[in-house]
PDB file of C-alpha atoms in Angstrom:
ATOM      1  CA  TYR A   1       0.000   0.000   0.000  1.00 92.00           C
ATOM      2  CA  PHE A   2       2.834   2.383   0.882  1.00 91.00           C
ATOM      3  CA  LYS A   3       4.582   1.755  -2.466  1.00 91.00           C
ATOM      4  CA  GLU A   4       1.365   2.363  -4.361  1.00 93.00           C
ATOM      5  CA  LYS A   5       0.734   5.611  -2.517  1.00 96.00           C
ATOM      6  CA  PHE A   6       4.338   6.889  -2.690  1.00 96.00           C
ATOM      7  CA  PRO A   7       5.865   5.240  -5.791  1.00 93.00           C
ATOM      8  CA  HIS A   8       8.714   7.770  -6.112  1.00 94.00           C
ATOM      9  CA  ILE A   9       9.995   7.466  -2.545  1.00 96.00           C
ATOM     10  CA  LYS A  10      12.987   5.141  -2.099  1.00 95.00           C
ATOM     11  CA  THR A  11      14.412   3.678   1.086  1.00 94.00           C
ATOM     12  CA  LEU A  12      18.073   3.952   2.044  1.00 96.00           C
ATOM     13  CA  ASP A  13      18.653   0.272   1.190  1.00 96.00           C
ATOM     14  CA  GLU A  14      17.013   0.668  -2.225  1.00 95.00           C
ATOM     15  CA  ILE A  15      19.205   3.636  -3.129  1.00 96.00           C
ATOM     16  CA  ILE A  16      22.410   1.993  -1.934  1.00 97.00           C
ATOM     17  CA  SER A  17      21.686  -1.153  -3.977  1.00 97.00           C
ATOM     18  CA  MET A  18      20.917   0.709  -7.227  1.00 96.00           C
ATOM     19  CA  GLU A  19      23.277   0.498 -10.189  1.00 95.00           C
ATOM     20  CA  PHE A  20      23.731   3.473 -12.472  1.00 91.00           C
ATOM     21  CA  PRO A  21      25.683   3.925 -15.724  1.00 90.00           C
ATOM     22  CA  ALA A  22      28.833   6.044 -15.645  1.00 90.00           C
ATOM     23  CA  GLN A  23      28.467   9.814 -15.792  1.00 89.00           C
ATOM     24  CA  ASP A  24      27.616  10.893 -19.338  1.00 92.00           C
ATOM     25  CA  TRP A  25      29.890  13.676 -20.558  1.00 93.00           C
ATOM     26  CA  LEU A  26      29.640  16.045 -23.472  1.00 92.00           C
ATOM     27  CA  ILE A  27      33.306  16.922 -22.897  1.00 93.00           C
ATOM     28  CA  GLU A  28      35.188  14.691 -20.459  1.00 91.00           C
ATOM     29  CA  ASN A  29      35.735  16.238 -16.997  1.00 91.00           C
ATOM     30  CA  LEU A  30      34.516  19.631 -18.188  1.00 94.00           C
ATOM     31  CA  LEU A  31      30.943  19.565 -19.437  1.00 95.00           C
ATOM     32  CA  PRO A  32      28.572  16.791 -18.326  1.00 96.00           C
ATOM     33  CA  ILE A  33      25.094  16.175 -19.697  1.00 96.00           C
ATOM     34  CA  GLY A  34      22.629  18.505 -17.972  1.00 97.00           C
ATOM     35  CA  SER A  35      22.177  22.253 -17.672  1.00 98.00           C
ATOM     36  CA  ALA A  36      25.204  24.553 -17.747  1.00 98.00           C
ATOM     37  CA  LEU A  37      25.981  28.258 -17.509  1.00 98.00           C
ATOM     38  CA  LEU A  38      28.923  30.046 -19.125  1.00 98.00           C
ATOM     39  CA  ALA A  39      29.432  33.511 -17.641  1.00 97.00           C
ATOM     40  CA  GLY A  40      32.027  36.176 -18.332  1.00 95.00           C
ATOM     41  CA  PRO A  41      32.508  39.891 -18.992  1.00 93.00           C
ATOM     42  CA  PRO A  42      31.651  41.357 -22.396  1.00 91.00           C
ATOM     43  CA  LYS A  43      34.162  40.797 -25.226  1.00 90.00           C
ATOM     44  CA  ILE A  44      36.234  38.211 -23.336  1.00 93.00           C
ATOM     45  CA  GLY A  45      35.608  35.598 -26.020  1.00 93.00           C
ATOM     46  CA  LYS A  46      32.631  33.580 -24.827  1.00 95.00           C
ATOM     47  CA  SER A  47      31.279  33.083 -28.356  1.00 94.00           C
ATOM     48  CA  TYR A  48      34.666  31.938 -29.640  1.00 94.00           C
ATOM     49  CA  PHE A  49      34.924  29.581 -26.675  1.00 95.00           C
ATOM     50  CA  ILE A  50      31.563  28.035 -27.550  1.00 96.00           C
ATOM     51  CA  LEU A  51      32.719  27.450 -31.121  1.00 95.00           C
ATOM     52  CA  SER A  52      35.888  25.814 -29.819  1.00 94.00           C
ATOM     53  CA  LEU A  53      33.704  23.515 -27.676  1.00 94.00           C
ATOM     54  CA  ILE A  54      31.667  22.687 -30.771  1.00 94.00           C
ATOM     55  CA  LYS A  55      34.854  21.785 -32.615  1.00 92.00           C
ATOM     56  CA  LYS A  56      35.755  19.419 -29.762  1.00 92.00           C
ATOM     57  CA  ILE A  57      32.272  17.868 -29.701  1.00 93.00           C
ATOM     58  CA  PHE A  58      32.538  17.052 -33.404  1.00 91.00           C
ATOM     59  CA  ASP A  59      35.418  14.728 -32.509  1.00 85.00           C
ATOM     60  CA  ASP A  60      32.904  12.515 -30.693  1.00 85.00           C
ATOM     61  CA  ASN A  61      30.376  12.571 -33.555  1.00 88.00           C
ATOM     62  CA  LYS A  62      27.720  14.382 -31.523  1.00 92.00           C
ATOM     63  CA  GLY A  63      25.320  16.908 -33.033  1.00 95.00           C
ATOM     64  CA  ILE A  64      24.918  20.485 -31.809  1.00 97.00           C
ATOM     65  CA  TYR A  65      22.407  23.356 -31.980  1.00 98.00           C
ATOM     66  CA  TYR A  66      23.677  26.906 -31.489  1.00 98.00           C
ATOM     67  CA  PHE A  67      21.381  29.896 -31.001  1.00 97.00           C
ATOM     68  CA  ALA A  68      23.656  32.887 -31.553  1.00 96.00           C
ATOM     69  CA  GLY A  69      21.185  35.483 -30.382  1.00 94.00           C
ATOM     70  CA  GLU A  70      23.393  38.527 -30.947  1.00 92.00           C
ATOM     71  CA  ASP A  71      25.032  37.439 -34.205  1.00 94.00           C
ATOM     72  CA  SER A  72      24.289  37.464 -37.919  1.00 95.00           C
ATOM     73  CA  LEU A  73      25.053  34.630 -40.336  1.00 95.00           C
ATOM     74  CA  ARG A  74      27.929  36.706 -41.733  1.00 96.00           C
ATOM     75  CA  ARG A  75      29.553  36.995 -38.298  1.00 95.00           C
ATOM     76  CA  LEU A  76      29.058  33.284 -37.628  1.00 95.00           C
ATOM     77  CA  GLN A  77      30.727  32.415 -40.915  1.00 96.00           C
ATOM     78  CA  LYS A  78      33.682  34.682 -40.123  1.00 96.00           C
ATOM     79  CA  ARG A  79      34.249  33.058 -36.725  1.00 95.00           C
ATOM     80  CA  LEU A  80      33.875  29.529 -38.078  1.00 95.00           C
ATOM     81  CA  LYS A  81      36.534  30.263 -40.688  1.00 95.00           C
ATOM     82  CA  GLN A  82      38.841  31.833 -38.106  1.00 95.00           C
ATOM     83  CA  LEU A  83      38.675  28.651 -36.026  1.00 94.00           C
ATOM     84  CA  GLU A  84      39.068  26.490 -39.141  1.00 94.00           C
ATOM     85  CA  ILE A  85      35.746  24.715 -38.637  1.00 94.00           C
ATOM     86  CA  LYS A  86      35.094  23.479 -42.141  1.00 93.00           C
ATOM     87  CA  ALA A  87      32.034  22.162 -43.956  1.00 93.00           C
ATOM     88  CA  GLY A  88      31.503  18.489 -43.207  1.00 93.00           C
ATOM     89  CA  SER A  89      33.128  18.721 -39.757  1.00 93.00           C
ATOM     90  CA  GLY A  90      30.009  17.469 -38.012  1.00 94.00           C
ATOM     91  CA  GLU A  91      26.258  17.717 -37.515  1.00 96.00           C
ATOM     92  CA  ALA A  92      25.534  21.328 -36.586  1.00 96.00           C
ATOM     93  CA  TYR A  93      22.527  23.638 -36.730  1.00 97.00           C
ATOM     94  CA  PHE A  94      23.013  27.397 -36.347  1.00 97.00           C
ATOM     95  CA  HIS A  95      20.306  29.960 -35.604  1.00 96.00           C
ATOM     96  CA  ALA A  96      21.363  33.594 -36.043  1.00 96.00           C
ATOM     97  CA  GLY A  97      19.263  35.602 -33.609  1.00 94.00           C
ATOM     98  CA  ARG A  98      20.190  38.973 -35.066  1.00 91.00           C
ATOM     99  CA  THR A  99      18.143  38.207 -38.184  1.00 89.00           C
ATOM    100  CA  SER A 100      15.634  35.784 -36.636  1.00 90.00           C
ATOM    101  CA  PRO A 101      15.038  36.174 -32.873  1.00 90.00           C
ATOM    102  CA  LEU A 102      13.290  33.378 -31.000  1.00 89.00           C
ATOM    103  CA  GLY A 103      10.964  35.552 -28.928  1.00 80.00           C
ATOM    104  CA  ASP A 104       8.725  34.238 -26.173  1.00 83.00           C
ATOM    105  CA  ASN A 105       8.341  30.767 -27.713  1.00 91.00           C
ATOM    106  CA  ALA A 106      12.047  29.914 -27.361  1.00 95.00           C
ATOM    107  CA  PHE A 107      11.478  26.941 -25.056  1.00 96.00           C
ATOM    108  CA  GLU A 108       8.828  25.360 -27.285  1.00 96.00           C
ATOM    109  CA  HIS A 109      10.994  25.955 -30.361  1.00 96.00           C
ATOM    110  CA  ILE A 110      14.045  24.176 -28.922  1.00 97.00           C
ATOM    111  CA  GLU A 111      11.983  21.372 -27.373  1.00 97.00           C
ATOM    112  CA  ASP A 112      10.390  20.714 -30.768  1.00 97.00           C
ATOM    113  CA  PHE A 113      13.807  20.862 -32.448  1.00 97.00           C
ATOM    114  CA  LEU A 114      15.208  18.231 -30.073  1.00 98.00           C
ATOM    115  CA  ASN A 115      12.203  16.005 -30.780  1.00 97.00           C
ATOM    116  CA  GLN A 116      13.022  16.248 -34.478  1.00 97.00           C
ATOM    117  CA  LYS A 117      16.796  15.819 -34.071  1.00 97.00           C
ATOM    118  CA  PRO A 118      17.532  13.212 -31.364  1.00 94.00           C
ATOM    119  CA  SER A 119      21.155  12.988 -32.535  1.00 94.00           C
ATOM    120  CA  VAL A 120      21.796  16.486 -31.178  1.00 96.00           C
ATOM    121  CA  ARG A 121      23.418  16.238 -27.737  1.00 96.00           C
ATOM    122  CA  ALA A 122      24.354  19.869 -27.129  1.00 97.00           C
ATOM    123  CA  VAL A 123      22.321  23.077 -27.182  1.00 98.00           C
ATOM    124  CA  PHE A 124      24.150  26.406 -26.849  1.00 98.00           C
ATOM    125  CA  ILE A 125      22.090  29.522 -26.115  1.00 97.00           C
ATOM    126  CA  ASP A 126      23.845  32.868 -26.401  1.00 95.00           C
ATOM    127  CA  THR A 127      22.545  34.646 -24.356  1.00 93.00           C
ATOM    128  CA  MET A 128      20.293  33.427 -21.533  1.00 96.00           C
ATOM    129  CA  GLN A 129      18.369  36.702 -21.359  1.00 93.00           C
ATOM    130  CA  LEU A 130      17.169  36.309 -24.952  1.00 93.00           C
ATOM    131  CA  VAL A 131      15.211  33.115 -24.245  1.00 94.00           C
ATOM    132  CA  LEU A 132      13.566  34.176 -20.981  1.00 93.00           C
ATOM    133  CA  PRO A 133      10.119  35.815 -21.049  1.00 88.00           C
ATOM    134  CA  LYS A 134      10.218  39.595 -21.252  1.00 86.00           C
ATOM    135  CA  GLN A 135       9.239  41.422 -18.080  1.00 83.00           C
ATOM    136  CA  SER A 136       9.518  44.973 -16.841  1.00 79.00           C
ATOM    137  CA  LYS A 137      10.632  44.335 -13.249  1.00 85.00           C
ATOM    138  CA  THR A 138      13.913  42.842 -12.065  1.00 88.00           C
ATOM    139  CA  ARG A 139      13.793  39.084 -11.511  1.00 91.00           C
ATOM    140  CA  ASP A 140      14.374  37.839  -7.968  1.00 93.00           C
ATOM    141  CA  TYR A 141      15.639  34.450  -6.787  1.00 94.00           C
ATOM    142  CA  GLY A 142      12.273  32.738  -7.124  1.00 94.00           C
ATOM    143  CA  ALA A 143      11.596  34.124 -10.604  1.00 93.00           C
ATOM    144  CA  TYR A 144      14.902  32.840 -12.001  1.00 94.00           C
ATOM    145  CA  VAL A 145      14.440  29.401 -10.439  1.00 95.00           C
ATOM    146  CA  HIS A 146      10.890  29.183 -11.811  1.00 95.00           C
ATOM    147  CA  GLU A 147      11.869  30.225 -15.357  1.00 95.00           C
ATOM    148  CA  LEU A 148      15.094  28.205 -15.633  1.00 97.00           C
ATOM    149  CA  LYS A 149      13.826  24.926 -14.142  1.00 97.00           C
ATOM    150  CA  PRO A 150      12.009  23.823 -17.348  1.00 97.00           C
ATOM    151  CA  TRP A 151      15.315  24.108 -19.235  1.00 97.00           C
ATOM    152  CA  ALA A 152      17.115  21.914 -16.704  1.00 97.00           C
ATOM    153  CA  ASP A 153      14.255  19.410 -16.857  1.00 97.00           C
ATOM    154  CA  LEU A 154      14.425  19.403 -20.676  1.00 98.00           C
ATOM    155  CA  ALA A 155      18.161  18.666 -20.596  1.00 97.00           C
ATOM    156  CA  CYS A 156      17.498  15.718 -18.295  1.00 96.00           C
ATOM    157  CA  GLN A 157      14.564  14.368 -20.309  1.00 97.00           C
ATOM    158  CA  LYS A 158      16.406  14.568 -23.649  1.00 97.00           C
ATOM    159  CA  ASN A 159      19.793  13.514 -22.217  1.00 95.00           C
ATOM    160  CA  VAL A 160      21.522  16.573 -23.660  1.00 97.00           C
ATOM    161  CA  CYS A 161      23.630  19.450 -22.392  1.00 97.00           C
ATOM    162  CA  ILE A 162      21.894  22.831 -22.544  1.00 98.00           C
ATOM    163  CA  LEU A 163      24.462  25.592 -22.004  1.00 98.00           C
ATOM    164  CA  MET A 164      23.404  29.218 -21.645  1.00 98.00           C
ATOM    165  CA  VAL A 165      25.708  32.213 -21.918  1.00 97.00           C
ATOM    166  CA  HIS A 166      25.432  35.033 -19.389  1.00 96.00           C
ATOM    167  CA  HIS A 167      27.490  37.951 -18.072  1.00 95.00           C
ATOM    168  CA  THR A 168      29.467  38.638 -14.910  1.00 94.00           C
ATOM    169  CA  ARG A 169      29.336  41.803 -12.856  1.00 88.00           C
ATOM    170  CA  LYS A 170      32.285  44.165 -12.477  1.00 80.00           C
ATOM    171  CA  ASN A 171      34.945  42.557 -10.301  1.00 69.00           C
ATOM    172  CA  ASN A 172      34.450  43.440  -6.647  1.00 52.00           C
ATOM    173  CA  GLY A 173      37.231  41.199  -5.345  1.00 51.00           C
ATOM    174  CA  ASP A 174      34.945  38.413  -4.107  1.00 53.00           C
ATOM    175  CA  SER A 175      34.921  36.705  -7.487  1.00 56.00           C
ATOM    176  CA  ASP A 176      38.679  36.122  -7.283  1.00 63.00           C
ATOM    177  CA  GLN A 177      38.118  33.552  -4.547  1.00 70.00           C
ATOM    178  CA  TYR A 178      34.607  32.441  -5.499  1.00 83.00           C
ATOM    179  CA  PRO A 179      34.159  32.939  -9.257  1.00 88.00           C
ATOM    180  CA  ILE A 180      30.457  32.059  -9.269  1.00 90.00           C
ATOM    181  CA  ASP A 181      29.819  35.041  -6.975  1.00 90.00           C
ATOM    182  CA  GLY A 182      30.705  37.193  -9.963  1.00 91.00           C
ATOM    183  CA  VAL A 183      27.721  35.964 -12.018  1.00 94.00           C
ATOM    184  CA  LEU A 184      25.445  38.915 -12.789  1.00 92.00           C
ATOM    185  CA  GLY A 185      22.035  38.864 -11.123  1.00 90.00           C
ATOM    186  CA  SER A 186      20.314  36.815  -8.462  1.00 92.00           C
ATOM    187  CA  GLN A 187      21.789  33.714  -6.821  1.00 93.00           C
ATOM    188  CA  GLY A 188      18.753  31.982  -8.290  1.00 95.00           C
ATOM    189  CA  ILE A 189      20.741  31.793 -11.538  1.00 96.00           C
ATOM    190  CA  ASN A 190      23.598  29.807  -9.990  1.00 95.00           C
ATOM    191  CA  ALA A 191      21.127  27.587  -8.160  1.00 95.00           C
ATOM    192  CA  SER A 192      19.385  26.633 -11.395  1.00 96.00           C
ATOM    193  CA  PHE A 193      22.320  25.077 -13.291  1.00 97.00           C
ATOM    194  CA  ASP A 194      24.116  21.762 -12.809  1.00 97.00           C
ATOM    195  CA  THR A 195      27.448  23.114 -14.063  1.00 97.00           C
ATOM    196  CA  ILE A 196      28.826  26.667 -13.955  1.00 97.00           C
ATOM    197  CA  LEU A 197      31.767  27.922 -16.007  1.00 97.00           C
ATOM    198  CA  VAL A 198      33.113  31.421 -15.372  1.00 96.00           C
ATOM    199  CA  MET A 199      35.597  33.175 -17.660  1.00 95.00           C
ATOM    200  CA  LYS A 200      37.780  36.047 -16.484  1.00 93.00           C
ATOM    201  CA  LYS A 201      40.918  37.799 -17.624  1.00 90.00           C
ATOM    202  CA  ALA A 202      44.144  36.228 -16.391  1.00 88.00           C
ATOM    203  CA  LYS A 203      45.971  38.377 -13.827  1.00 85.00           C
ATOM    204  CA  ASP A 204      49.000  38.686 -16.079  1.00 85.00           C
ATOM    205  CA  GLY A 205      46.779  39.916 -18.915  1.00 81.00           C
ATOM    206  CA  GLN A 206      47.680  36.947 -21.089  1.00 83.00           C
ATOM    207  CA  GLY A 207      44.520  35.110 -22.112  1.00 87.00           C
ATOM    208  CA  SER A 208      41.721  34.046 -19.776  1.00 92.00           C
ATOM    209  CA  VAL A 209      41.033  31.731 -16.865  1.00 94.00           C
ATOM    210  CA  LEU A 210      38.070  29.346 -16.950  1.00 95.00           C
ATOM    211  CA  SER A 211      36.765  28.316 -13.517  1.00 95.00           C
ATOM    212  CA  VAL A 212      34.516  25.249 -13.457  1.00 96.00           C
ATOM    213  CA  THR A 213      32.285  24.019 -10.673  1.00 96.00           C
ATOM    214  CA  GLY A 214      29.109  21.981 -10.441  1.00 96.00           C
ATOM    215  CA  LYS A 215      27.194  19.031  -9.099  1.00 94.00           C
ATOM    216  CA  ASP A 216      28.858  16.387 -11.300  1.00 94.00           C
ATOM    217  CA  VAL A 217      32.175  17.998 -12.236  1.00 95.00           C
ATOM    218  CA  GLU A 218      35.315  18.439 -10.173  1.00 93.00           C
ATOM    219  CA  GLU A 219      36.058  22.076  -9.289  1.00 94.00           C
ATOM    220  CA  ASN A 220      39.001  23.287 -11.333  1.00 94.00           C
ATOM    221  CA  ASP A 221      40.630  26.228 -13.118  1.00 94.00           C
ATOM    222  CA  TYR A 222      41.926  26.132 -16.692  1.00 93.00           C
TER     223      TYR A 222
END
């Protein structure tokens, strides 16, 4: 009777005895399947970094979808050529938001796309703000959690990685020790993603540092 009434509740012994497959990675030890956030200051190279991730994903024969919300097809082509990503490199679908924004039906659009293309294992959304419903007031913790949860659930249901690009606030010193504290906006953003990647300028001015943390990935700096 208890099992019929509470079918989703497991006992300690049941959980301990369960067997699960190994962690599924999009990129080993960096980007697991699930929801992810890539945050950094403007012009640090987040879009180029995404394209470099795409190039790496092609090596594993996995398909990708990239919503470049602030780019045109011309700019996408220029960056692809700069990174020597050539035609035939892999299964990839690009959506230039500058000429064709998604609007308020972004979630339904991408959910339908994933239903049509089950071979796609990675969805990149640049930027997060462009796929959230428009509203006049500032979002608080609860609003971000409510609006981002469906995306995390979709990543789980479709067994894909959904990575959203966002910005960091101006460095106040705290983000040197705890990079995720530098993510712009409410802590509800950090709470809503499985994996968080934060880009910042290296202290010596040479290149950038990528800090990674999350529920299924080991905390590290690259």
